[in-house]
Amino acid sequence: MSAVTAIPVNPTLAQRFAALDQGQRLRLALGVVLFVAIAVVGMVMGRQADYRVLYSNLADKDGGAVIAQLTTMNVPYKYTEGGGAILVPADRVHDVRLKLASLGLPKGSVGGFEMMEANRFGMTQFQERLTFQRGLEGELTRSIQSIDSVASARVHLALPNQNGFFREQQKPSASVLLSLRGGRALDKSQLAGIVHLVSSSVPEMDPAAVSVLDDTGKLLSNPPDTSGLGADSEQLRYTRELEDLYSRRVLDILEPIVGKQNVKAQVTADLDFSQTESTTESHKPNQTADAAAVRSQQTVESVNGQSPAMPSGVPGATTNQPPAQPSAPINGQTPPLNAAGQSASVASPSNTKKESITNYEVDKTVQVTKAASGAIRRVNVAVVVNHLTKVDEKGKSTQVPLTQAELDKMTALVQEAVGFNKDRGDSVNLMNAPFVADKNEANDVPLWRQPETVELARSFAWPVGTLILGAIVLLGIVRPALKSLTQPPAATALPDLDGAMGGLDALEAEQPDRPQLEGPGGASDVPQISPSEARMEEARKLTRDNPAAVANIVKAWINGEEAPA
């Protein structure tokens, strides 16, 4: 009879899973569950939205209204530590802000002229004036908060009651408290704009009566009573800008010659910020009468002496008659006599005086000169130039000092750049010296503790950690279990027909003979299994797992047929 060397068996996946022992089944189930859990956590963390600040530093009332509206809109939100800010997903920040703005949220504690619309019946004049003042303060606050550098603002107006006496009326004043954004500052032009905005919004308010402070209590606006007590910040800023301008001019003209980082320049400017005013009055020489201008003219005429004879005598018709016309005597006749016995044509002697006064305009020129503030009194320039670097034929670099002719040329260039004036007392000092190379200080902070590295590690922590953990579970637990599940059972070698009866006896025997193993004191503590015993164990296992196949094999042996494949 022919020998059968292998038994091909193709069990299903369920049969292979049933063939696993309890420990293998537990490891396979645990690996699958862990792998699925890691995959779900990775997907959830990967799709988790990045939260950004929606509003910060809200009042409790506004914060509650915003949270209620976010809940109605089904928008997820979170709080920062301490509840100082409300966070929403980054991709929905602008959309949520626009929607809340359309609903009038957050309302804030600042009200404007809309408070005038809520006037109730029976309000007194004082209440109306107070409501108007609060509305004006709110409108000014809103206008100031629209500046990019201002986070919040408060405006306090002092509006005195006006009476009918103009001389006793008090001028209004204002105070502005600003809270600036982090890292921001207001320059002089912005402060002047805020002061002008407030003073222009209140009638009869002087810009000097507006005080601007920051949230630290520092006075930002210049006090009106200390403007002439010395150099202020504006004067110092102008001096610094002028010195920087001159230094930049020196560097721009010398760097193309000696190279960048090979020249250093410092300029000190002495400026005169005093304000002087002079008045000059000059007169021209007298002009001729026809060319001069007449300012006034006066003519006085007087007559001294006896006046003509007046009628005299006894009052009556004769004395009331006007005197007759004087006439010369004719042919030696005497003139007629009046009632007093005097000749009517003879007058008393008289003296006449005539005066004329003419005043002419005097030419006068009045000139008022006001000197400009910030005039340059003196400029001092200090320049240091590095030695020139020359490379020889062998490629070796050496430091070579400048010649005196080169220094003189550079000094002349610097003098022209800064507008050198000898009469003014300006000085320019140019020096040639070797520069000391800066040593790059080693960064004491290790790479793994630098902020950039820590932030990068945090951003990749979840994805990389999830991937590594999933790979460990997949390769260490799931893959061995699946490999044992999908691996077909090894072909079992059966003995020849000559030993068939012995093999069947071994299969049928419940307690087959086993070789005796040595005890602990023997040559080896590990039991040794012979190849025949291993084949018998495989046959027994096949008989227990698939008794139908074994029966078919035995039947084929008995009938002398070939074993089925």
Coordinates of C-alpha atoms in Angstrom, one line a residue, residues 10-472:
N10 CA -8.6 24.2 4.9
P11 CA -10.7 25.3 7.8
T12 CA -12.8 28.5 7.8
L13 CA -12.0 31.7 9.7
A14 CA -14.6 30.8 12.3
Q15 CA -13.0 27.4 12.8
R16 CA -9.5 29.0 13.1
F17 CA -10.8 31.5 15.6
A18 CA -12.4 28.6 17.5
A19 CA -9.1 26.7 17.4
L20 CA -7.4 29.5 19.4
D21 CA -7.0 29.1 23.1
Q22 CA -8.6 31.5 25.6
G23 CA -5.4 33.6 26.0
Q24 CA -5.0 34.2 22.3
R25 CA -8.7 35.2 22.0
L26 CA -8.4 37.6 24.8
R27 CA -5.3 39.3 23.4
L28 CA -6.9 39.6 19.9
A29 CA -10.1 41.2 21.3
L30 CA -8.1 43.5 23.5
G31 CA -5.9 44.6 20.7
V32 CA -8.8 45.3 18.4
V33 CA -10.6 47.3 21.0
L34 CA -7.5 49.4 21.8
F35 CA -6.8 50.0 18.2
V36 CA -10.3 51.2 17.5
A37 CA -10.3 53.4 20.7
I38 CA -6.9 55.0 19.6
A39 CA -8.2 55.7 16.1
V40 CA -11.4 57.3 17.5
V41 CA -9.4 59.5 20.0
G42 CA -7.0 60.5 17.2
M43 CA -9.8 61.5 14.9
V44 CA -11.6 63.5 17.6
M45 CA -8.5 65.3 18.7
G46 CA -7.5 66.0 15.1
R47 CA -10.9 67.5 14.3
Q48 CA -11.1 69.5 17.5
A49 CA -11.6 73.2 16.7
D50 CA -9.0 75.8 17.7
Y51 CA -10.6 78.3 20.0
R52 CA -10.0 82.0 19.8
V53 CA -11.1 84.9 22.0
L54 CA -14.6 86.3 21.1
Y55 CA -14.8 89.0 23.8
S56 CA -12.7 89.8 26.8
N57 CA -13.2 91.8 30.0
L58 CA -17.0 91.9 29.6
A59 CA -19.3 92.9 32.4
D60 CA -21.3 90.2 34.1
K61 CA -24.5 91.4 32.6
D62 CA -23.1 91.5 29.1
G63 CA -21.3 88.2 29.5
G64 CA -24.5 86.4 30.6
A65 CA -26.4 87.9 27.6
V66 CA -23.6 86.8 25.2
I67 CA -23.5 83.2 26.7
A68 CA -27.3 82.9 26.4
Q69 CA -27.2 84.0 22.8
L70 CA -24.4 81.6 22.0
T71 CA -26.4 78.7 23.5
T72 CA -29.4 79.7 21.3
M73 CA -27.2 79.8 18.2
N74 CA -25.7 76.3 19.1
V75 CA -22.2 77.7 19.1
P76 CA -19.7 75.9 21.3
Y77 CA -17.8 78.1 23.8
K78 CA -15.3 77.9 26.6
Y79 CA -13.9 80.2 29.3
T80 CA -10.4 81.1 30.1
E81 CA -8.9 80.8 33.6
G82 CA -10.8 83.2 35.8
G83 CA -13.6 83.8 33.2
G84 CA -11.9 86.8 31.7
A85 CA -12.6 85.9 28.1
I86 CA -15.1 83.9 26.1
L87 CA -13.6 81.5 23.5
V88 CA -15.3 80.1 20.4
P89 CA -14.0 78.1 17.5
A90 CA -11.5 80.1 15.4
D91 CA -13.4 79.6 12.1
R92 CA -16.6 81.1 13.6
V93 CA -15.2 84.2 15.5
H94 CA -16.0 86.8 12.9
D95 CA -19.4 85.3 12.0
V96 CA -20.5 85.2 15.6
R97 CA -19.3 88.7 16.2
L98 CA -21.4 90.0 13.3
K99 CA -24.5 88.2 14.4
L100 CA -24.1 89.4 18.0
A101 CA -23.6 92.9 16.8
S102 CA -26.8 92.8 14.8
L103 CA -28.5 91.9 18.0
G104 CA -26.9 94.8 19.9
L105 CA -24.5 92.6 22.0
P106 CA -22.5 93.3 23.9
K107 CA -24.3 96.4 25.0
G108 CA -21.6 97.6 27.3
S109 CA -22.0 100.1 30.1
V110 CA -21.6 103.2 27.9
G111 CA -24.7 104.8 26.6
G112 CA -24.9 107.7 24.1
F113 CA -27.6 110.1 23.0
E114 CA -30.1 107.2 22.9
M115 CA -30.6 107.8 26.6
M116 CA -32.5 111.0 25.6
E117 CA -35.1 108.8 23.9
A118 CA -36.1 107.3 27.2
N119 CA -37.2 110.6 28.8
R120 CA -40.1 109.8 31.1
F121 CA -42.9 112.2 31.8
G122 CA -42.3 114.6 34.7
M123 CA -38.5 114.8 34.4
T124 CA -37.1 117.9 36.0
Q125 CA -34.7 120.3 34.3
F126 CA -31.8 119.0 36.4
Q127 CA -32.5 115.4 35.3
E128 CA -32.7 116.4 31.6
R129 CA -29.4 118.3 31.9
L130 CA -27.8 115.3 33.7
T131 CA -29.1 112.9 31.0
F132 CA -27.7 115.1 28.2
Q133 CA -24.3 115.2 30.0
R134 CA -24.2 111.4 30.3
G135 CA -25.2 111.0 26.7
L136 CA -22.4 113.4 25.6
E137 CA -19.9 111.6 27.7
G138 CA -21.0 108.3 26.2
E139 CA -20.7 109.6 22.6
L140 CA -17.2 110.9 23.3
T141 CA -16.2 107.6 24.9
R142 CA -17.4 105.7 21.8
S143 CA -15.4 108.1 19.5
I144 CA -12.2 107.7 21.6
Q145 CA -12.6 103.9 21.7
S146 CA -12.6 103.7 18.0
I147 CA -8.9 104.6 18.0
D148 CA -6.9 101.5 17.3
S149 CA -4.5 101.9 20.3
V150 CA -7.3 102.5 22.8
A151 CA -8.9 99.5 24.5
S152 CA -11.4 101.4 26.7
A153 CA -12.0 105.0 27.8
R154 CA -14.0 107.0 30.2
V155 CA -14.9 110.7 29.8
H156 CA -15.9 113.0 32.7
L157 CA -17.3 116.4 31.8
A158 CA -17.7 119.3 34.3
L159 CA -20.4 121.5 32.8
P160 CA -21.2 124.4 35.2
N161 CA -24.6 126.0 35.4
Q162 CA -24.8 129.1 33.3
N163 CA -26.4 132.2 34.8
G164 CA -27.3 135.6 33.4
F165 CA -24.1 137.3 34.5
F166 CA -21.5 136.8 31.8
R167 CA -18.5 137.8 34.0
E168 CA -19.4 135.2 36.6
Q169 CA -19.8 132.3 34.2
Q170 CA -17.4 129.4 34.7
K171 CA -15.7 127.6 31.9
P172 CA -16.3 123.8 31.4
S173 CA -13.5 121.3 31.8
A174 CA -13.0 117.6 31.0
S175 CA -11.0 114.6 32.1
V176 CA -10.3 111.5 29.9
L177 CA -9.0 108.2 31.3
L178 CA -7.6 105.8 28.7
S179 CA -6.7 102.1 28.8
L180 CA -4.3 101.3 26.0
R181 CA -3.9 97.9 24.4
G182 CA -0.8 95.8 25.2
G183 CA 2.3 97.1 23.6
R184 CA 0.6 100.2 22.2
A185 CA 1.3 103.9 22.9
L186 CA -0.1 107.3 21.8
D187 CA 2.1 109.8 20.2
K188 CA 1.7 113.6 20.6
S189 CA -0.5 114.0 17.5
Q190 CA -3.0 111.4 18.7
L191 CA -3.1 113.0 22.2
A192 CA -3.7 116.4 20.5
G193 CA -6.5 114.9 18.5
I194 CA -8.2 113.5 21.5
V195 CA -7.9 116.8 23.3
H196 CA -9.2 118.7 20.3
L197 CA -12.1 116.2 19.9
V198 CA -13.3 116.7 23.5
S199 CA -12.8 120.5 23.5
S200 CA -14.6 120.9 20.2
S201 CA -17.6 118.9 21.4
V202 CA -18.3 121.1 24.4
P203 CA -19.1 124.8 23.8
E204 CA -16.7 127.4 25.4
M205 CA -14.2 124.7 26.4
D206 CA -10.6 125.6 26.2
P207 CA -8.2 122.8 25.0
A208 CA -6.0 123.5 28.0
A209 CA -8.9 122.5 30.3
V210 CA -8.8 118.9 29.0
S211 CA -6.7 116.4 31.0
V212 CA -5.8 112.9 29.5
L213 CA -4.5 110.1 31.8
D214 CA -3.7 106.5 31.2
D215 CA -4.8 103.5 33.4
T216 CA -1.6 103.9 35.5
G217 CA -2.5 107.4 36.5
K218 CA 0.2 109.0 34.3
L219 CA -0.7 112.4 32.8
L220 CA -0.4 112.2 29.1
S221 CA -1.4 115.7 28.1
N222 CA 0.9 118.6 28.9
P223 CA -0.1 120.6 32.0
P224 CA -0.9 124.2 31.0
D225 CA 1.0 125.8 33.8
T226 CA 4.4 124.1 33.2
S227 CA 4.8 124.8 29.5
G228 CA 7.5 127.4 30.0
L229 CA 9.5 125.8 32.8
G230 CA 12.2 124.2 30.7
A231 CA 12.6 121.6 28.0
D232 CA 9.5 119.3 27.8
S233 CA 9.2 115.9 26.1
E234 CA 8.4 117.5 22.7
Q235 CA 11.6 119.5 22.8
L236 CA 13.7 116.4 23.7
R237 CA 12.0 114.4 21.0
Y238 CA 12.8 117.1 18.4
T239 CA 16.5 117.2 19.6
R240 CA 16.8 113.4 19.4
E241 CA 15.3 113.3 15.9
L242 CA 17.7 116.0 14.7
E243 CA 20.7 114.1 16.1
D244 CA 19.5 110.9 14.5
L245 CA 19.1 112.7 11.2
Y246 CA 22.6 114.0 11.3
S247 CA 24.0 110.6 12.4
R248 CA 22.2 108.9 9.5
R249 CA 23.6 111.4 7.1
V250 CA 27.2 110.6 8.3
L251 CA 26.6 106.9 8.0
D252 CA 25.0 107.2 4.5
I253 CA 28.0 109.1 3.2
L254 CA 30.8 107.0 4.8
E255 CA 29.4 103.4 4.6
P256 CA 29.9 103.1 0.8
I257 CA 33.6 103.9 1.4
V258 CA 34.5 101.8 4.4
G259 CA 31.6 99.3 4.4
K260 CA 28.7 98.7 6.7
Q261 CA 29.4 98.1 10.4
N262 CA 32.8 99.8 9.9
V263 CA 31.8 103.3 11.0
K264 CA 30.1 104.6 14.1
A265 CA 28.8 108.2 14.4
Q266 CA 27.3 110.2 17.3
V267 CA 26.0 113.7 17.0
T268 CA 25.2 116.1 19.8
A269 CA 23.0 119.1 18.9
D270 CA 22.7 122.2 21.1
L271 CA 19.3 123.8 20.4
D272 CA 17.9 127.1 21.6
F273 CA 14.2 126.7 22.5
S274 CA 13.9 130.2 24.0
Q275 CA 11.3 132.5 22.3
T276 CA 12.4 136.1 21.8
E277 CA 10.4 139.0 20.4
S278 CA 11.8 142.4 19.4
T279 CA 10.0 145.6 18.3
T280 CA 11.8 148.3 16.1
E281 CA 10.4 151.8 15.4
S282 CA 12.0 153.9 12.6
H283 CA 11.2 157.4 11.3
K284 CA 11.9 158.8 7.8
P285 CA 13.3 162.3 7.1
N286 CA 10.9 165.2 6.7
Q287 CA 9.4 165.5 3.2
T288 CA 8.4 168.6 1.2
A289 CA 5.0 170.2 1.7
D290 CA 3.6 169.0 -1.5
A291 CA 4.7 165.4 -0.8
A292 CA 3.7 165.3 2.8
A293 CA 0.3 164.2 4.1
V294 CA -1.8 166.8 6.0
R295 CA -3.2 165.4 9.2
S296 CA -5.0 168.6 10.5
Q297 CA -5.2 172.4 9.6
Q298 CA -6.4 175.2 11.8
T299 CA -6.9 179.0 10.9
V300 CA -7.4 181.6 13.6
E301 CA -8.3 185.3 12.8
S302 CA -8.7 188.0 15.4
V303 CA -9.4 191.9 15.3
N304 CA -8.3 194.2 18.1
G305 CA -9.2 198.0 18.6
Q306 CA -12.4 200.2 18.7
S307 CA -15.4 199.1 16.8
P308 CA -17.6 201.4 14.7
A309 CA -19.8 203.9 16.7
M310 CA -22.9 202.5 18.0
P311 CA -26.2 204.6 18.2
S312 CA -26.4 206.7 21.4
G313 CA -28.7 209.3 22.9
V314 CA -32.2 209.3 24.2
P315 CA -34.0 206.2 23.2
G316 CA -36.5 206.9 20.6
A317 CA -37.3 206.7 16.9
T318 CA -34.2 208.7 16.0
T319 CA -31.7 206.6 17.9
N320 CA -33.2 203.4 16.6
Q321 CA -32.5 204.2 13.0
P322 CA -29.6 202.4 11.4
P323 CA -26.6 204.5 10.6
A324 CA -26.5 206.2 7.3
Q325 CA -24.0 205.2 4.6
P326 CA -20.7 206.9 5.1
S327 CA -19.8 209.3 2.4
A328 CA -17.0 211.6 1.8
P329 CA -17.6 215.3 2.1
I330 CA -18.5 217.1 -1.1
N331 CA -17.0 220.5 -1.7
G332 CA -15.6 220.8 1.8
Q333 CA -19.0 220.3 3.5
T334 CA -19.1 218.7 6.8
P335 CA -20.8 215.3 7.1
P336 CA -24.1 215.2 8.8
L337 CA -24.1 214.7 12.6
N338 CA -26.0 212.0 14.5
A339 CA -28.0 212.5 17.6
A340 CA -24.9 212.4 19.7
G341 CA -23.3 215.1 17.7
Q342 CA -20.8 212.8 15.9
S343 CA -20.4 212.3 12.3
A344 CA -22.2 209.2 11.2
S345 CA -19.6 208.3 8.5
V346 CA -16.5 208.3 10.8
A347 CA -15.4 204.8 12.2
S348 CA -13.2 204.1 15.2
P349 CA -9.7 202.8 14.5
S350 CA -9.1 198.8 14.7
N351 CA -6.1 196.0 14.7
T352 CA -6.6 192.6 12.8
K353 CA -4.6 189.3 13.5
K354 CA -4.7 186.1 11.4
E355 CA -3.0 182.7 12.4
S356 CA -2.9 179.4 10.4
I357 CA -1.7 176.0 11.9
T358 CA -1.1 173.0 9.7
N359 CA -0.1 169.5 11.1
Y360 CA 1.6 167.0 8.8
E361 CA 1.8 163.1 9.2
V362 CA 5.2 161.8 10.4
D363 CA 6.5 158.7 8.7
K364 CA 7.0 155.8 11.2
T365 CA 7.8 152.1 10.7
V366 CA 7.2 149.6 13.5
Q367 CA 8.7 146.1 13.0
V368 CA 8.0 143.2 15.4
T369 CA 10.4 140.2 15.1
K370 CA 9.8 136.9 16.9
A371 CA 12.6 134.4 16.8
A372 CA 11.8 130.8 16.0
S373 CA 12.1 128.2 18.7
G374 CA 14.6 125.3 18.2
A375 CA 17.4 127.2 16.5
I376 CA 20.7 125.3 16.3
R377 CA 23.4 126.9 18.4
R378 CA 26.1 124.3 18.1
V379 CA 26.7 120.8 16.6
N380 CA 29.3 118.4 17.8
V381 CA 30.1 115.3 15.6
A382 CA 32.2 112.3 16.7
V383 CA 33.0 109.6 14.1
V384 CA 35.0 106.4 14.5
V385 CA 36.1 104.5 11.4
N386 CA 37.5 100.9 11.4
H387 CA 40.8 100.0 9.8
L388 CA 40.6 98.8 6.3
T389 CA 40.8 95.1 5.6
K390 CA 43.2 94.1 2.8
V391 CA 43.8 90.6 1.5
D392 CA 47.3 89.7 0.1
E393 CA 48.1 87.3 -2.7
K394 CA 48.1 84.4 -0.3
G395 CA 44.5 85.2 0.9
K396 CA 45.6 86.4 4.3
S397 CA 43.6 89.4 5.5
T398 CA 45.3 92.2 7.5
Q399 CA 44.0 95.4 9.1
V400 CA 45.5 98.6 7.6
P401 CA 45.0 102.0 9.1
L402 CA 43.8 104.9 7.0
T403 CA 46.2 107.5 5.8
Q404 CA 46.0 111.1 6.9
A405 CA 44.8 112.2 3.4
E406 CA 41.9 109.8 3.6
L407 CA 41.0 111.0 7.1
D408 CA 41.0 114.6 5.9
K409 CA 38.7 113.7 2.9
M410 CA 36.3 111.9 5.2
T411 CA 36.3 114.8 7.7
A412 CA 35.5 117.2 4.9
L413 CA 32.6 114.9 3.8
V414 CA 31.2 114.8 7.3
Q415 CA 31.4 118.6 7.7
E416 CA 29.4 119.0 4.5
A417 CA 26.9 116.4 5.6
V418 CA 26.1 118.1 8.9
G419 CA 26.3 121.7 7.7
F420 CA 29.5 122.6 9.5
N421 CA 29.7 126.3 10.6
K422 CA 32.9 127.5 12.2
D423 CA 31.5 130.8 13.3
R424 CA 28.8 128.9 15.2
G425 CA 31.4 126.9 17.1
D426 CA 30.7 123.5 15.5
S427 CA 33.3 120.7 15.8
V428 CA 33.9 117.4 13.9
N429 CA 36.2 114.8 15.3
L430 CA 37.0 111.8 13.0
M431 CA 39.1 109.0 14.5
N432 CA 40.5 105.8 12.9
A433 CA 40.8 102.8 15.2
P434 CA 40.4 99.0 14.9
F435 CA 37.1 97.6 15.9
V436 CA 36.9 94.7 18.4
A437 CA 34.9 91.8 17.0
D438 CA 31.9 90.8 19.0
K439 CA 31.9 87.3 20.3
N440 CA 28.7 85.4 19.7
E441 CA 27.5 84.4 23.2
A442 CA 26.4 80.9 23.3
N443 CA 22.7 80.4 24.0
D444 CA 22.5 78.9 27.6
V445 CA 19.0 77.7 27.0
P446 CA 19.0 74.2 25.6
L447 CA 17.1 73.4 22.4
W448 CA 14.5 71.3 24.1
R449 CA 13.6 74.2 26.5
Q450 CA 13.4 77.0 23.9
P451 CA 9.8 78.4 23.5
E452 CA 9.8 77.6 19.7
T453 CA 10.7 74.0 20.3
V454 CA 8.2 73.6 23.2
E455 CA 5.4 75.1 21.1
L456 CA 6.3 72.8 18.1
A457 CA 6.3 69.8 20.4
R458 CA 2.9 70.7 21.8
S459 CA 1.4 71.0 18.3
F460 CA 2.7 67.6 17.2
A461 CA 2.1 65.8 20.6
W462 CA -1.3 64.5 19.9
P463 CA -0.9 63.3 16.3
V464 CA 2.5 61.7 16.8
G465 CA 1.5 60.1 20.2
T466 CA -1.7 58.7 18.7
L467 CA 0.2 57.3 15.7
I468 CA 2.9 55.7 17.8
L469 CA 0.4 54.1 20.3
G470 CA -1.7 52.8 17.5
A471 CA 1.3 51.3 15.8
I472 CA 2.4 49.6 19.0

